[in-house]
Amino acid sequence: MFFFMCSNMYYIYNYRFSTIQNFRCTRNWEDLAWALSFYLRYFMCYVPLYGVLGTMALLISVRFLESHWFVWVSQMSHLPMNIDHEKHKDWLSMQLSATCNVEQSAFNDWFTGHLNFRLNISNLFPTMPRHNYHQVAPLVKALCEKHGILYQEKSMGTAMADVYRSLKNSGELWLDAYLHK
């Protein structure tokens, strides 16, 4: 239950409010104005339809769903991967062993916002726009094949099931440690 409720509420607070706080503390007034203008425009659009409380409920509900989506999409490429002690591998091999891709399809690209290419693109080319990831993926796959590096790719269903299994295993480890102090 914690994962379904608390992690999402933390994301809502941490990402939204701490970003605005950061703009204020760093005196980044232009970005602060743009961020606050979103809320101003949002309330101007929805208060006439739903009232203040209804608009707040809508905002929190949308952010809750968004954060739940974000947690699953971001973690299906990272969380279920094996984490081990330092093996003194090169940077590329370490990146490729710690993440995996989700197979490309029109639905997967849309649903994940092109974050289904977490393995090779976002970590190897952090400044590349997400909508170009699919163009570079075959090049990275060919590079991996050329150098004998494992290129990991899963279906979305398998990736989501792996997240669930990983969380279940973590919960069981915690419970075992808690019960057998």
XYZ file of C-alpha atoms in Angstrom:
181
model
C 0.000 0.000 0.000
C 2.913 2.339 0.755
C 4.140 2.177 -2.838
C 0.728 2.987 -4.281
C 0.029 5.943 -1.999
C 3.067 7.399 -0.249
C 5.593 7.319 -3.066
C 3.180 9.256 -5.247
C 2.399 11.847 -2.615
C 6.124 12.318 -2.031
C 6.632 12.884 -5.758
C 3.874 15.500 -5.827
C 5.491 17.423 -2.984
C 9.112 16.914 -3.884
C 8.903 17.681 -7.572
C 6.357 20.495 -7.622
C 6.909 22.428 -4.440
C 10.648 21.966 -4.093
C 11.126 23.137 -7.685
C 9.318 26.379 -6.936
C 11.262 26.707 -3.664
C 14.515 26.222 -5.586
C 13.591 28.972 -8.063
C 12.905 31.318 -5.161
C 16.113 30.469 -3.266
C 18.319 30.782 -6.348
C 16.531 33.990 -7.332
C 15.627 32.510 -10.698
C 12.693 34.891 -11.006
C 11.927 34.232 -14.671
C 11.510 30.473 -14.183
C 9.562 31.093 -10.985
C 7.199 33.388 -12.886
C 6.663 30.772 -15.603
C 6.049 28.007 -13.055
C 3.582 30.119 -11.112
C 1.867 31.208 -14.326
C 0.918 27.568 -14.883
C -1.030 27.531 -11.621
C -2.577 30.912 -12.363
C -3.762 29.745 -15.802
C -4.894 26.411 -14.382
C -7.052 28.029 -11.721
C -8.424 30.605 -14.158
C -9.593 27.769 -16.425
C -11.059 25.402 -13.845
C -12.370 27.509 -10.943
C -15.390 28.693 -12.993
C -16.218 25.046 -13.760
C -15.450 23.265 -10.467
C -14.996 25.944 -7.817
C -11.845 26.330 -5.736
C -12.113 23.026 -3.856
C -13.024 21.091 -7.000
C -10.080 22.624 -8.839
C -7.723 21.713 -5.987
C -9.116 18.157 -5.984
C -8.634 17.932 -9.753
C -5.059 19.210 -9.504
C -4.163 16.743 -6.752
C -5.877 13.861 -8.584
C -4.059 14.590 -11.831
C -0.731 14.947 -10.025
C -1.406 11.699 -8.152
C -2.026 9.820 -11.408
C 0.948 11.508 -13.064
C 3.280 10.583 -10.227
C 2.070 6.991 -10.221
C 2.703 6.801 -13.966
C 6.141 8.401 -13.565
C 7.241 6.007 -10.821
C 6.307 2.937 -12.885
C 7.745 4.235 -16.168
C 11.030 5.386 -14.671
C 11.532 2.335 -12.493
C 10.769 -0.366 -15.054
C 14.144 0.363 -16.649
C 16.165 0.616 -13.439
C 14.663 -0.986 -10.357
C 14.634 -4.670 -11.344
C 18.215 -4.632 -12.614
C 20.951 -6.397 -10.677
C 22.962 -4.117 -8.418
C 26.338 -5.435 -7.379
C 29.619 -4.333 -5.879
C 32.099 -2.446 -8.036
C 33.428 -4.711 -10.782
C 35.771 -2.094 -12.268
C 33.982 -2.174 -15.609
C 34.156 0.607 -18.145
C 31.445 3.273 -17.996
C 29.473 1.983 -21.000
C 29.322 -1.575 -19.654
C 28.204 -0.330 -16.239
C 25.428 1.786 -17.788
C 24.236 -1.086 -19.932
C 24.210 -3.587 -17.066
C 22.268 -1.276 -14.725
C 19.394 -0.443 -17.082
C 17.269 -2.019 -19.764
C 15.045 -0.874 -22.596
C 11.388 -1.586 -23.109
C 10.571 -2.749 -26.627
C 9.643 -0.017 -29.065
C 6.096 0.268 -30.338
C 3.825 3.210 -31.045
C 1.972 2.561 -27.780
C 5.135 2.110 -25.693
C 6.675 5.283 -27.133
C 3.498 7.252 -26.397
C 2.798 5.745 -22.970
C 6.344 6.176 -21.685
C 7.044 9.484 -23.416
C 9.981 7.775 -25.161
C 11.420 6.790 -21.780
C 11.315 3.167 -22.917
C 14.880 3.798 -24.169
C 16.336 4.300 -20.704
C 19.171 1.842 -21.229
C 21.080 3.251 -24.057
C 19.935 6.701 -24.890
C 19.013 8.778 -21.862
C 22.060 7.625 -19.908
C 24.507 7.677 -22.819
C 23.210 10.888 -24.431
C 21.629 12.905 -21.595
C 21.109 16.070 -23.661
C 19.397 14.355 -26.600
C 15.658 15.134 -26.916
C 13.522 12.105 -26.037
C 11.675 12.056 -29.360
C 14.979 11.197 -31.096
C 15.823 8.187 -28.902
C 14.373 5.651 -31.336
C 16.733 6.875 -34.070
C 19.866 6.210 -32.016
C 18.750 2.909 -30.437
C 19.773 0.713 -33.422
C 23.223 2.339 -33.472
C 23.802 1.621 -29.790
C 22.526 -1.944 -30.227
C 24.984 -2.456 -33.104
C 27.802 -1.022 -30.962
C 26.931 -3.461 -28.176
C 26.905 -6.411 -30.581
C 30.243 -5.319 -32.063
C 31.920 -5.245 -28.635
C 30.093 -8.221 -27.099
C 28.209 -6.139 -24.533
C 24.810 -7.414 -23.389
C 21.949 -5.285 -24.739
C 18.889 -5.845 -22.543
C 15.377 -5.262 -23.853
C 12.033 -6.392 -22.416
C 8.371 -6.158 -23.260
C 6.428 -3.584 -21.253
C 4.473 -6.323 -19.484
C 7.669 -8.091 -18.436
C 9.231 -4.809 -17.287
C 6.185 -3.895 -15.172
C 6.053 -7.411 -13.700
C 9.770 -7.120 -12.868
C 9.095 -3.891 -10.946
C 6.374 -5.628 -8.969
C 8.626 -8.631 -8.245
C 11.486 -6.360 -7.210
C 9.249 -4.437 -4.815
C 7.846 -7.695 -3.450
C 11.373 -9.018 -2.839
C 12.408 -5.763 -1.147
C 9.328 -5.894 1.053
C 10.032 -9.485 2.036
C 13.652 -8.615 2.891
C 12.485 -5.692 5.011
C 9.851 -7.817 6.755
C 12.381 -10.551 7.475
C 14.851 -8.017 8.896
C 12.082 -6.357 10.940
C 10.733 -9.597 12.398
C 14.154 -11.083 13.139
C 15.915 -8.069 14.635
